[in-house]
Short mmCIF file of C-alpha atoms in Angstrom, two decimals:
data_model
loop_
_atom_site.label_atom_id
_atom_site.label_comp_id
_atom_site.label_asym_id
_atom_site.label_seq_id
_atom_site.Cartn_x
_atom_site.Cartn_y
_atom_site.Cartn_z
CA MET C 964 37.81 41.49 28.72
CA ASP C 965 36.95 44.66 26.81
CA ILE C 966 34.43 47.36 27.72
CA LYS C 967 31.92 46.05 25.17
CA PHE C 968 32.01 42.59 26.77
CA ASN C 969 31.38 44.14 30.18
CA LYS C 970 28.45 46.21 28.92
CA ASN C 971 26.93 43.15 27.26
CA GLU C 972 27.42 41.15 30.45
CA ASP C 973 25.73 43.81 32.59
CA HIS C 974 22.79 43.99 30.19
CA ASN C 975 22.27 40.23 29.94
CA LYS C 976 22.60 39.71 33.69
CA LEU C 977 19.91 42.35 34.20
CA LEU C 978 17.69 40.36 31.81
CA LEU C 979 18.49 37.24 33.84
CA SER C 980 17.60 39.03 37.07
CA GLU C 981 14.26 40.03 35.52
CA LEU C 982 13.68 36.38 34.55
CA LYS C 983 14.30 35.22 38.12
CA LYS C 984 11.94 37.87 39.53
CA ARG C 985 9.19 36.84 37.13
CA LEU C 986 9.69 33.16 37.95
CA ALA C 987 9.52 33.87 41.69
CA LYS C 988 6.22 35.67 41.16
CA VAL C 989 4.54 32.94 39.10
CA LYS C 990 5.72 30.29 41.56
CA LEU C 991 3.48 31.90 44.18
CA GLY C 992 0.49 30.80 42.10
CA GLY C 993 -2.66 32.41 43.52
CA GLY C 994 -0.62 34.21 46.19
CA GLN C 995 0.57 33.56 49.73
CA LYS C 996 -2.92 33.84 51.26
CA SER C 997 -4.23 31.17 48.92
CA ILE C 998 -1.21 28.98 49.70
CA ASP C 999 -1.81 29.36 53.46
CA LYS C 1000 -5.48 28.46 53.02
CA HIS C 1001 -4.46 25.40 51.01
CA HIS C 1002 -2.07 24.30 53.78
CA ARG C 1003 -4.78 24.71 56.43
CA LYS C 1004 -6.79 22.07 54.58
CA GLY C 1005 -3.88 19.68 55.08
CA LYS C 1006 -2.93 19.84 51.41
CA MET C 1007 0.40 20.46 49.70
CA THR C 1008 0.59 22.98 46.84
CA ALA C 1009 1.06 21.80 43.26
CA ARG C 1010 4.77 22.70 43.31
CA GLU C 1011 5.29 21.07 46.72
CA ARG C 1012 3.66 17.88 45.44
CA ILE C 1013 5.90 17.76 42.38
CA ASP C 1014 9.05 18.53 44.40
CA TYR C 1015 8.20 15.68 46.79
CA LEU C 1016 7.43 13.27 43.95
CA LEU C 1017 10.58 13.90 41.89
CA ASP C 1018 13.82 12.22 42.91
CA THR C 1019 15.91 14.30 45.31
CA LYS C 1020 18.72 16.30 43.69
CA SER C 1021 17.75 15.06 40.20
CA LYS C 1022 17.50 17.33 37.17
CA SER C 1023 14.13 18.63 35.98
CA ILE C 1024 12.79 21.21 33.58
CA GLU C 1025 9.53 23.13 33.87
CA ILE C 1026 7.34 23.43 30.80
CA GLY C 1027 5.22 26.56 30.38
CA ALA C 1028 6.09 28.34 33.63
CA PHE C 1029 4.97 31.64 32.06
CA ALA C 1030 1.77 30.28 30.49
CA GLY C 1031 -1.01 32.83 30.97
CA ASP C 1032 1.43 35.59 31.99
CA GLU C 1033 -0.31 38.99 31.86
CA MET C 1034 -3.42 37.32 30.39
CA TYR C 1035 -6.98 37.18 31.82
CA LYS C 1036 -6.48 40.39 33.84
CA ASP C 1037 -10.26 40.88 34.01
CA TYR C 1038 -10.46 37.65 35.99
CA GLY C 1039 -7.49 38.25 38.27
CA GLY C 1040 -4.92 36.45 36.11
CA CYS C 1041 -3.91 32.83 35.75
CA PRO C 1042 -0.27 32.30 36.88
CA SER C 1043 1.43 29.40 35.07
CA GLY C 1044 -1.93 28.68 33.43
CA GLY C 1045 -3.21 27.27 36.74
CA VAL C 1046 -1.23 24.06 36.23
CA VAL C 1047 2.41 23.11 36.84
CA VAL C 1048 4.16 20.81 34.34
CA LYS C 1049 7.62 19.34 34.84
CA MET C 1050 9.76 16.74 33.11
CA GLY C 1051 11.85 14.94 35.71
CA TYR C 1052 12.71 11.62 37.33
CA VAL C 1053 10.45 9.50 39.56
CA SER C 1054 12.10 6.40 41.02
CA GLY C 1055 14.85 6.86 38.44
CA LYS C 1056 12.48 6.93 35.45
CA GLN C 1057 11.98 10.00 33.28
CA CYS C 1058 8.35 11.16 33.48
CA VAL C 1059 6.07 14.10 32.75
CA VAL C 1060 4.20 15.37 35.83
CA VAL C 1061 1.08 17.57 35.56
CA ALA C 1062 -0.31 19.16 38.74
CA ASN C 1063 -3.36 21.42 38.96
CA ASP C 1064 -2.69 24.51 41.06
CA ALA C 1065 -5.76 24.86 43.26
CA THR C 1066 -4.48 28.19 44.63
CA VAL C 1067 -5.40 29.68 41.23
CA LYS C 1068 -9.20 29.89 40.93
CA ALA C 1069 -9.54 26.48 42.66
CA GLY C 1070 -7.58 24.91 39.79
CA ALA C 1071 -10.21 25.89 37.22
CA TRP C 1072 -9.36 25.42 33.56
CA PHE C 1073 -8.80 28.61 31.55
CA PRO C 1074 -8.20 28.35 27.77
CA ILE C 1075 -4.42 28.46 28.36
CA THR C 1076 -4.77 25.67 30.96
CA GLY C 1077 -6.17 23.40 28.29
CA LYS C 1078 -3.41 24.33 25.85
CA LYS C 1079 -0.73 23.66 28.46
CA ASN C 1080 -2.22 20.28 29.43
CA LEU C 1081 -2.31 19.29 25.78
CA ARG C 1082 1.34 20.33 25.41
CA ALA C 1083 2.25 18.10 28.37
CA GLN C 1084 0.41 15.18 26.78
CA GLU C 1085 2.07 15.91 23.43
CA ILE C 1086 5.51 15.64 25.06
CA ALA C 1087 4.52 12.33 26.68
CA ILE C 1088 3.15 10.95 23.40
CA GLU C 1089 6.12 12.04 21.23
CA ASN C 1090 8.64 10.61 23.68
CA ARG C 1091 6.61 7.64 25.05
CA LEU C 1092 7.12 8.97 28.57
CA PRO C 1093 4.99 7.93 31.56
CA ILE C 1094 2.72 10.81 32.60
CA ILE C 1095 1.48 11.47 36.12
CA TYR C 1096 -1.55 13.69 36.80
CA LEU C 1097 -1.95 15.26 40.26
CA VAL C 1098 -5.59 16.32 40.04
CA ASP C 1099 -7.06 19.17 42.10
CA SER C 1100 -9.43 21.17 39.91
CA ALA C 1101 -12.89 22.73 39.97
CA GLY C 1102 -13.25 22.04 36.23
CA VAL C 1103 -13.84 24.46 33.36
CA PHE C 1104 -13.73 28.20 34.19
CA LEU C 1105 -17.35 28.91 33.28
CA PRO C 1106 -17.04 32.60 32.26
CA MET C 1107 -14.75 31.44 29.41
CA GLN C 1108 -16.36 28.08 28.64
CA ASP C 1109 -16.79 28.94 24.95
CA GLU C 1110 -12.99 29.18 24.60
CA ILE C 1111 -12.16 25.93 26.41
CA PHE C 1112 -15.03 23.49 25.91
CA PRO C 1113 -16.10 22.57 22.35
CA ASP C 1114 -13.27 22.81 19.81
CA LYS C 1115 -10.77 20.22 18.60
CA GLU C 1116 -7.88 21.47 20.75
CA HIS C 1117 -10.05 22.20 23.80
CA PHE C 1118 -10.91 20.36 27.04
CA GLY C 1119 -12.28 17.18 25.43
CA ARG C 1120 -9.01 16.55 23.58
CA ILE C 1121 -7.42 15.72 26.96
CA PHE C 1122 -9.59 12.62 27.36
CA ARG C 1123 -9.15 11.62 23.74
CA ASN C 1124 -5.39 11.73 24.38
CA ASN C 1125 -5.86 9.60 27.52
CA ALA C 1126 -7.39 6.90 25.34
CA VAL C 1127 -4.75 7.21 22.61
CA MET C 1128 -1.87 7.03 25.09
CA SER C 1129 -3.38 3.96 26.72
CA SER C 1130 -3.53 2.21 23.34
CA MET C 1131 0.13 3.17 22.75
CA GLY C 1132 1.19 1.57 26.02
CA ILE C 1133 2.20 4.88 27.62
CA THR C 1134 1.75 4.61 31.39
CA GLN C 1135 -0.68 7.13 32.90
CA ILE C 1136 -1.13 7.46 36.66
CA ALA C 1137 -3.58 9.89 38.27
CA ALA C 1138 -3.89 10.93 41.91
CA VAL C 1139 -7.09 12.74 42.90
CA MET C 1140 -5.84 15.12 45.59
CA GLY C 1141 -8.74 17.56 45.61
CA SER C 1142 -11.79 18.29 43.50
CA CYS C 1143 -12.33 16.35 40.30
CA VAL C 1144 -15.69 17.27 38.84
CA ALA C 1145 -17.87 17.05 35.74
CA GLY C 1146 -15.99 16.22 32.53
CA GLY C 1147 -12.70 16.42 34.43
CA ALA C 1148 -13.72 13.28 36.32
CA TYR C 1149 -12.89 11.25 33.24
CA LEU C 1150 -9.17 12.11 33.28
CA PRO C 1151 -8.15 9.99 36.30
CA ILE C 1152 -10.48 7.17 35.36
CA MET C 1153 -9.13 7.04 31.81
CA SER C 1154 -5.64 6.72 33.27
CA ASP C 1155 -4.16 3.25 33.84
CA GLU C 1156 -4.19 3.55 37.62
CA ALA C 1157 -5.98 6.01 39.88
CA LEU C 1158 -5.39 7.00 43.50
CA ILE C 1159 -7.55 9.17 45.75
CA VAL C 1160 -6.67 11.00 48.97
CA ASP C 1161 -9.02 10.42 51.88
CA LYS C 1162 -11.17 13.36 53.01
CA THR C 1163 -9.66 15.86 50.50
CA GLY C 1164 -10.10 14.01 47.18
CA SER C 1165 -13.49 13.70 45.48
CA ILE C 1166 -14.77 12.58 42.08
CA PHE C 1167 -18.25 13.12 40.67
CA LEU C 1168 -19.96 14.16 37.48
CA ALA C 1169 -22.18 16.53 39.48
CA GLY C 1170 -21.71 17.86 43.02
CA SER C 1171 -24.27 17.69 45.80
CA TYR C 1172 -25.89 21.05 44.95
CA LEU C 1173 -26.39 20.11 41.30
CA VAL C 1174 -27.68 16.65 42.28
CA LYS C 1175 -30.24 18.30 44.56
CA ALA C 1176 -31.33 20.68 41.79
CA ALA C 1177 -31.41 17.99 39.09
CA ILE C 1178 -33.07 15.01 40.81
CA GLY C 1179 -34.00 16.25 44.28
CA GLU C 1180 -31.59 13.94 46.12
CA THR C 1181 -29.98 15.29 49.28
CA ILE C 1182 -26.44 13.98 49.82
CA ASP C 1183 -23.07 15.35 50.93
CA ASN C 1184 -20.05 15.43 48.62
CA GLU C 1185 -18.01 12.94 50.67
CA THR C 1186 -20.71 10.29 50.51
CA LEU C 1187 -21.40 11.13 46.88
CA GLY C 1188 -17.85 10.82 45.59
CA GLY C 1189 -15.22 10.70 48.34
CA ALA C 1190 -12.31 8.31 48.78
CA THR C 1191 -14.22 5.62 50.70
CA THR C 1192 -17.06 5.65 48.16
CA HIS C 1193 -14.79 5.21 45.14
CA SER C 1194 -12.31 2.81 46.77
CA GLU C 1195 -14.83 0.52 48.48
CA ILE C 1196 -18.22 0.93 46.76
CA SER C 1197 -17.91 2.10 43.13
CA GLY C 1198 -14.43 0.66 42.49
CA VAL C 1199 -13.62 3.76 40.43
CA THR C 1200 -10.21 4.26 42.10
CA ASP C 1201 -7.49 1.67 42.69
CA TYR C 1202 -5.79 3.01 45.81
CA LYS C 1203 -6.83 5.09 48.82
CA ALA C 1204 -4.17 7.30 50.43
CA LYS C 1205 -4.38 8.86 53.88
CA ASP C 1206 -2.80 12.17 52.79
CA ASP C 1207 -0.87 13.86 49.97
CA LYS C 1208 2.51 12.37 50.87
CA ASP C 1209 1.05 8.87 51.15
CA ALA C 1210 -0.44 9.23 47.65
CA LEU C 1211 2.86 10.47 46.22
CA ASP C 1212 4.77 7.63 47.92
CA LYS C 1213 2.37 5.13 46.32
CA ILE C 1214 3.04 6.70 42.90
CA LYS C 1215 6.80 6.36 43.44
CA SER C 1216 6.31 2.69 44.24
CA ILE C 1217 4.14 2.11 41.14
CA VAL C 1218 6.64 3.86 38.82
CA ASP C 1219 9.50 1.89 40.36
CA LYS C 1220 8.01 -1.33 38.91
CA ILE C 1221 7.64 -0.11 35.31
CA GLY C 1222 9.77 -2.11 32.87
CA ASP C 1223 12.47 -0.74 30.59
CA PHE C 1224 11.65 0.89 27.25
CA ASP C 1225 12.67 0.23 23.66
CA LYS C 1226 15.40 2.74 22.84
CA ALA C 1227 15.74 4.84 19.70
CA GLY C 1228 19.50 4.37 19.93
CA TYR C 1229 20.86 7.92 19.77
CA ASN C 1230 24.63 8.03 20.21
CA LYS C 1231 25.88 8.89 23.70
CA SER C 1232 29.27 8.97 25.33
CA ASP C 1233 30.50 10.35 28.67
CA SER C 1234 29.43 13.93 29.30
CA LYS C 1235 32.16 16.59 29.36
CA LYS C 1236 31.85 20.18 30.47
CA PRO C 1237 32.69 22.92 27.94
CA LYS C 1238 36.34 24.00 28.10
CA GLU C 1239 35.32 27.60 27.50
CA ASN C 1240 33.49 29.25 30.41
CA PRO C 1241 29.70 29.17 29.78
CA GLN C 1242 29.38 32.35 31.89
CA ASP C 1243 31.06 34.19 29.00
CA ILE C 1244 27.78 33.90 27.06
CA TYR C 1245 26.48 36.94 28.96
CA GLY C 1246 29.37 39.04 27.65
CA ILE C 1247 29.41 37.66 24.10
CA LEU C 1248 25.69 38.16 23.43
CA PRO C 1249 25.32 41.84 22.41
CA LYS C 1250 23.14 44.36 24.18
CA SER C 1251 21.75 45.59 20.86
CA ARG C 1252 19.98 43.02 18.70
CA ALA C 1253 21.43 44.80 15.66
CA ASP C 1254 25.06 44.24 16.70
CA GLN C 1255 27.19 41.44 15.30
CA TYR C 1256 28.81 38.62 17.26
CA ASP C 1257 30.33 35.23 16.46
CA MET C 1258 27.80 32.43 17.06
CA LYS C 1259 30.71 29.95 17.11
CA GLU C 1260 31.78 31.47 20.44
CA ILE C 1261 28.30 30.74 21.84
CA ILE C 1262 28.43 27.15 20.53
CA LYS C 1263 31.82 26.58 22.19
CA ARG C 1264 30.18 27.33 25.54
CA LEU C 1265 27.25 24.96 24.96
CA VAL C 1266 28.95 21.81 23.66
CA ASP C 1267 31.10 19.18 25.36
CA ASN C 1268 34.79 20.07 25.59
CA SER C 1269 33.95 23.17 23.46
CA GLU C 1270 34.56 20.98 20.39
CA PHE C 1271 32.52 20.80 17.18
CA GLU C 1272 33.15 19.68 13.62
CA GLU C 1273 31.81 22.09 10.99
CA TYR C 1274 30.08 20.77 7.89
CA LYS C 1275 30.80 22.86 4.73
CA GLU C 1276 32.62 25.48 6.82
CA GLY C 1277 33.56 27.66 3.86
CA TYR C 1278 30.16 27.59 2.13
CA GLY C 1279 26.90 29.29 3.08
CA LYS C 1280 28.53 31.09 5.98
CA THR C 1281 25.42 32.78 7.42
CA ILE C 1282 24.34 29.39 8.76
CA ILE C 1283 26.69 27.24 10.82
CA THR C 1284 26.17 23.48 10.53
CA ALA C 1285 28.22 21.31 12.86
CA TYR C 1286 28.43 17.98 14.66
CA ALA C 1287 29.05 18.09 18.42
CA ARG C 1288 28.03 16.54 21.74
CA ILE C 1289 25.88 18.00 24.49
CA GLU C 1290 26.16 16.20 27.84
CA GLY C 1291 27.42 13.20 25.91
CA TRP C 1292 24.64 13.08 23.31
CA ALA C 1293 25.66 13.42 19.65
CA VAL C 1294 23.89 16.37 18.02
CA GLY C 1295 23.75 18.18 14.71
CA ILE C 1296 23.71 21.96 15.23
CA VAL C 1297 22.07 24.39 12.81
CA ALA C 1298 22.81 27.96 13.93
CA ASN C 1299 22.47 31.42 12.45
CA GLN C 1300 25.81 33.24 12.18
CA ARG C 1301 25.40 36.88 13.24
CA GLN C 1302 28.68 38.16 11.77
CA LEU C 1303 29.05 40.02 8.50
CA VAL C 1304 30.80 37.40 6.34
CA LYS C 1305 32.63 37.43 3.02
CA THR C 1306 32.08 34.79 0.34
CA LYS C 1307 34.87 33.39 -1.83
CA LYS C 1308 33.62 35.69 -4.59
CA GLY C 1309 34.32 38.64 -2.31
CA GLU C 1310 30.65 39.43 -1.66
CA MET C 1311 29.55 40.52 1.81
CA GLN C 1312 26.62 38.73 3.47
CA PHE C 1313 24.67 40.14 6.41
CA GLY C 1314 24.70 38.10 9.61
CA GLY C 1315 21.42 36.51 10.71
CA VAL C 1316 20.07 36.46 7.14
CA ILE C 1317 19.51 33.18 5.29
CA TYR C 1318 20.98 33.28 1.76
CA ASN C 1319 20.60 30.74 -1.07
CA ASP C 1320 23.85 28.99 -0.26
CA SER C 1321 23.22 28.80 3.48
CA ALA C 1322 19.71 27.40 2.92
CA ASP C 1323 21.17 24.80 0.55
CA LYS C 1324 23.85 23.83 3.08
CA ALA C 1325 21.37 23.52 5.94
CA THR C 1326 19.07 21.32 3.82
CA ARG C 1327 21.91 18.91 3.03
CA PHE C 1328 23.05 18.83 6.66
CA ILE C 1329 19.55 18.12 7.99
CA ALA C 1330 19.25 15.23 5.52
CA ASN C 1331 22.63 13.89 6.68
CA CYS C 1332 21.60 14.01 10.35
CA ASN C 1333 18.41 12.11 9.52
CA GLN C 1334 20.42 9.46 7.67
CA LYS C 1335 22.81 9.08 10.61
CA LYS C 1336 20.09 9.23 13.28
CA ILE C 1337 21.53 12.32 14.96
CA PRO C 1338 19.16 14.69 16.86
CA LEU C 1339 19.08 18.28 15.58
CA VAL C 1340 19.60 21.44 17.64
CA PHE C 1341 18.56 24.79 16.11
CA LEU C 1342 20.06 27.97 17.57
CA GLN C 1343 17.93 30.82 16.27
CA ASP C 1344 19.09 34.38 15.73
CA VAL C 1345 17.53 35.00 12.36
CA THR C 1346 16.10 38.07 10.64
CA GLY C 1347 14.71 36.11 7.70
CA PHE C 1348 15.64 35.19 4.13
CA MET C 1349 17.58 37.56 1.89
CA VAL C 1350 15.38 39.74 -0.32
CA GLY C 1351 16.02 41.77 -3.48
CA SER C 1352 16.31 41.07 -7.20
CA LYS C 1353 19.57 39.15 -7.00
CA SER C 1354 18.20 36.69 -4.42
CA GLU C 1355 14.85 36.36 -6.19
CA HIS C 1356 16.51 35.70 -9.54
CA SER C 1357 18.74 33.10 -7.86
CA GLY C 1358 15.67 31.27 -6.56
CA ILE C 1359 15.74 32.14 -2.85
CA ILE C 1360 12.11 31.01 -2.57
CA LYS C 1361 13.03 27.59 -3.97
CA ASP C 1362 16.09 27.19 -1.74
CA GLY C 1363 14.16 28.37 1.29
CA ALA C 1364 11.35 25.94 0.47
CA LYS C 1365 13.86 23.07 0.35
CA MET C 1366 15.12 23.96 3.81
CA VAL C 1367 11.60 24.24 5.20
CA ASN C 1368 10.79 20.89 3.57
CA ALA C 1369 13.79 19.22 5.22
CA VAL C 1370 12.87 20.62 8.64
CA SER C 1371 9.22 19.60 8.19
CA ASN C 1372 9.98 16.01 7.20
CA SER C 1373 12.85 15.42 9.60
CA VAL C 1374 12.24 12.25 11.63
CA VAL C 1375 15.02 12.68 14.21
CA PRO C 1376 14.05 14.74 17.28
CA LYS C 1377 14.51 18.49 16.92
CA PHE C 1378 15.22 21.04 19.66
CA THR C 1379 15.07 24.79 19.22
CA ILE C 1380 16.67 27.54 21.32
CA VAL C 1381 15.73 31.12 20.41
CA ILE C 1382 18.82 33.12 21.32
CA GLY C 1383 18.06 36.45 19.64
CA ASN C 1384 15.88 37.38 16.69
CA SER C 1385 13.26 34.98 15.38
CA TYR C 1386 11.62 36.89 12.56
CA GLY C 1387 9.37 35.98 9.65
CA ALA C 1388 10.02 32.91 7.54
CA GLY C 1389 13.37 32.55 9.30
CA ASN C 1390 11.44 31.33 12.33
CA TYR C 1391 9.92 28.59 10.17
CA ALA C 1392 13.13 27.48 8.46
CA MET C 1393 14.95 27.35 11.79
CA CYS C 1394 12.34 25.05 13.32
CA GLY C 1395 9.89 27.38 15.03
CA LYS C 1396 6.97 26.01 17.07
CA ALA C 1397 4.96 25.13 13.93
CA TYR C 1398 7.62 22.57 12.95
CA ASP C 1399 7.25 20.32 16.00
CA PRO C 1400 10.48 20.70 17.95
CA ARG C 1401 10.40 18.26 20.88
CA LEU C 1402 11.25 21.24 23.10
CA ILE C 1403 11.54 24.94 22.26
CA ALA C 1404 12.92 27.49 24.71
CA ALA C 1405 13.95 31.14 24.51
CA TRP C 1406 16.70 33.08 26.23
CA PRO C 1407 15.70 36.41 27.88
CA SER C 1408 17.38 38.15 24.90
CA ALA C 1409 14.96 36.59 22.37
CA GLU C 1410 12.42 38.34 20.16
CA LEU C 1411 9.73 36.51 18.17
CA ALA C 1412 7.72 38.32 15.51
CA VAL C 1413 7.09 38.79 11.80
CA MET C 1414 9.72 41.56 11.88
CA SER C 1415 11.55 43.75 14.39
CA GLY C 1416 9.63 46.35 16.38
CA ASN C 1417 11.47 49.16 14.62
CA SER C 1418 10.72 47.86 11.11
CA ALA C 1419 7.11 47.02 11.92
CA ALA C 1420 6.52 50.42 13.50
CA LYS C 1421 7.77 52.16 10.34
CA VAL C 1422 5.42 50.11 8.15
CA LEU C 1423 2.45 50.57 10.47
CA LEU C 1424 3.21 54.28 10.83
CA GLN C 1425 2.95 54.74 7.04
CA ILE C 1426 -0.45 53.02 7.05
CA GLU C 1427 -1.67 55.01 10.06
CA THR C 1428 -0.54 58.43 8.75
CA ALA C 1429 -2.02 57.74 5.30
CA SER C 1430 -5.34 56.90 6.96
CA LEU C 1431 -5.32 60.06 9.08
CA LYS C 1432 -4.42 62.25 6.09
CA LYS C 1433 -7.37 60.82 4.16
CA LYS C 1434 -9.57 62.00 7.03
CA GLY C 1435 -8.14 65.50 6.59
CA GLU C 1436 -5.89 65.51 9.63
CA LYS C 1437 -2.60 67.35 9.45
CA ILE C 1438 0.35 65.22 10.56
CA THR C 1439 3.13 67.28 12.12
CA LYS C 1440 6.61 65.91 12.77
CA GLU C 1441 5.80 65.81 16.50
CA LYS C 1442 2.54 63.91 15.86
CA GLU C 1443 4.35 61.44 13.60
CA GLU C 1444 6.99 60.82 16.27
CA GLU C 1445 4.29 60.32 18.90
CA LEU C 1446 2.48 57.81 16.69
CA PHE C 1447 5.72 55.96 15.93
CA ASN C 1448 6.62 55.58 19.62
CA GLU C 1449 3.10 54.46 20.49
CA ILE C 1450 3.09 51.82 17.73
CA LYS C 1451 6.61 50.63 18.54
CA SER C 1452 5.85 50.31 22.24
CA ARG C 1453 2.79 48.18 21.50
CA TYR C 1454 4.69 46.00 19.03
CA ASP C 1455 7.76 45.64 21.28
CA ASN C 1456 5.54 44.15 23.98
CA GLN C 1457 4.37 41.51 21.52
CA VAL C 1458 7.91 40.49 20.47
CA SER C 1459 8.94 39.89 24.09
CA PRO C 1460 9.95 36.29 24.94
CA TYR C 1461 7.48 36.44 27.84
CA TYR C 1462 4.61 37.29 25.49
CA ALA C 1463 5.49 34.19 23.46
CA ALA C 1464 5.90 32.00 26.56
CA ALA C 1465 2.54 33.17 27.96
CA ARG C 1466 0.84 31.77 24.87
CA ILE C 1467 3.01 28.60 24.84
CA TRP C 1468 4.63 29.55 21.53
CA THR C 1469 7.73 28.42 23.42
CA ASP C 1470 8.02 26.01 26.36
CA GLY C 1471 9.72 28.62 28.48
CA VAL C 1472 12.17 31.46 28.97
CA ILE C 1473 15.40 30.03 30.37
CA ASP C 1474 18.79 31.05 31.70
CA PRO C 1475 21.31 30.42 28.87
CA LEU C 1476 23.27 28.26 31.32
CA ASP C 1477 20.30 25.84 31.52
CA THR C 1478 20.40 25.17 27.76
CA ARG C 1479 22.55 22.04 28.03
CA THR C 1480 20.13 20.52 30.55
CA TRP C 1481 17.09 21.22 28.36
CA ILE C 1482 18.69 19.65 25.30
CA SER C 1483 20.18 16.63 27.07
CA MET C 1484 16.98 15.83 28.98
CA GLY C 1485 15.05 16.32 25.74
CA ILE C 1486 17.23 13.83 23.85
CA GLU C 1487 17.06 11.36 26.73
CA ALA C 1488 13.26 11.61 26.56
CA ALA C 1489 13.29 11.21 22.78
CA ASN C 1490 15.40 8.08 23.16
CA HIS C 1491 12.26 6.39 24.59
CA ALA C 1492 10.59 6.58 21.17
CA PRO C 1493 12.20 4.65 18.29
CA ILE C 1494 11.88 6.28 14.85
CA GLU C 1495 8.97 4.67 13.02
CA LYS C 1496 9.32 6.05 9.49
CA PRO C 1497 12.16 6.83 7.06
CA PHE C 1498 13.23 10.37 6.18
CA ASN C 1499 11.59 11.43 2.92
CA MET C 1500 11.45 14.97 1.57
CA GLY C 1501 8.65 14.19 -0.87
CA VAL C 1502 8.29 16.13 -4.12
CA LEU C 1503 10.42 19.25 -4.56
CA GLN C 1504 10.83 21.71 -7.40
CA VAL C 1505 14.60 21.28 -7.66
#
């Protein structure tokens, strides 16, 4: 190992350590005091409920762990968006589990909470996965009701999705394990089966105080909408559980009886570990985002037996297209090559940039994978499309549009891992969030933005200094440097993978060594949903 490898390794392991610290913090939800208070009520926390529900020692992935990170500071924050979402196995069946975290503002819904719940439902719908709701929420966070209540992708969309999933035959099970009030009361009742925990669970459109104010009736919450009321009088719930564990055990039993699913038929063989040591990724991935490295060395540490078959190896070298297997599943890999490469004509091409030939190659490969029913994996480290007169005259816009078209119309499941840069239109062509990847995750080394912090700061600095000069201010070299650093610092914060994850532009920031699990579990989930339409790229200016 050389000194550069060691420096890269130290840097990336520090980023990994930061990831683990951040995860440990968000997993505390509303804090230890809130957790202790929750336990005193005889209730498990959201994460404890999910851990108990999921099969012991089975794999799982958490969606949106950093949702809401550093947001809503005026209201004390909203760790993990106030809701925990995991894809895992219940009684051997792959499911999506959604649990309100009542240690965070009593499980109230912030705007990001709604977005995260919709993302969980989207995953269940796309993959025809059973979805389990563990409900414990005070409803909409009233100070921000205008950002969560009325719009198309707001609170009401949850119940619309309940109805749509029911019509699609997607199993939905809800356990009321705490408060379930107002509009939120519809979620468990629009599920296929509903459970309620005695003494701690309650469902009502309006609580006792509001009932008293509205119609003058005096009644306590338990009599109004507790477990006995809804299990024996109203018939709203289907099962009454004595405590949290009893409710979760009943869910396990219900899921255990669900029949098998129609399979999409993606190719799978026995899983094999990579021959090359995956730990080497930390040393291969450069400390500086501007440095070159060979993406093929990363791929070798992600795929089974470290084997892959390149498609058009000698053409369009700034994008690697290859067939491989990940934990047994056949995949088509589209990856940005970060090395400076030479074409057969002797021309040098910058790594991480999409040229005409590489866009053309990727388009053809994506079409091939759709024809063969092979899931696609995008490994992003892209600075964008090549600019300049030569590229423009060669039709880079047309070639780029063809690639974007192929990604947009792809009918096989797509999975995106942001390894390094994810800038500008390169983000789109390499299947960014707007292009419906089934799952999208970022490594701690990732950056997502229109352009790099350095480039953006230079552009913004020119605008800022021009504005100040118009006002008659004199811009010294020291003032210019101060402005540049201020702008760059602000912009760098926005390109952080945690900034993106907080807003659910990605499903999470993950350890590179977890990449195989994310992709394999994602393909297994996608295998529940047979492809319903043929691949068609529509009309293109070719």
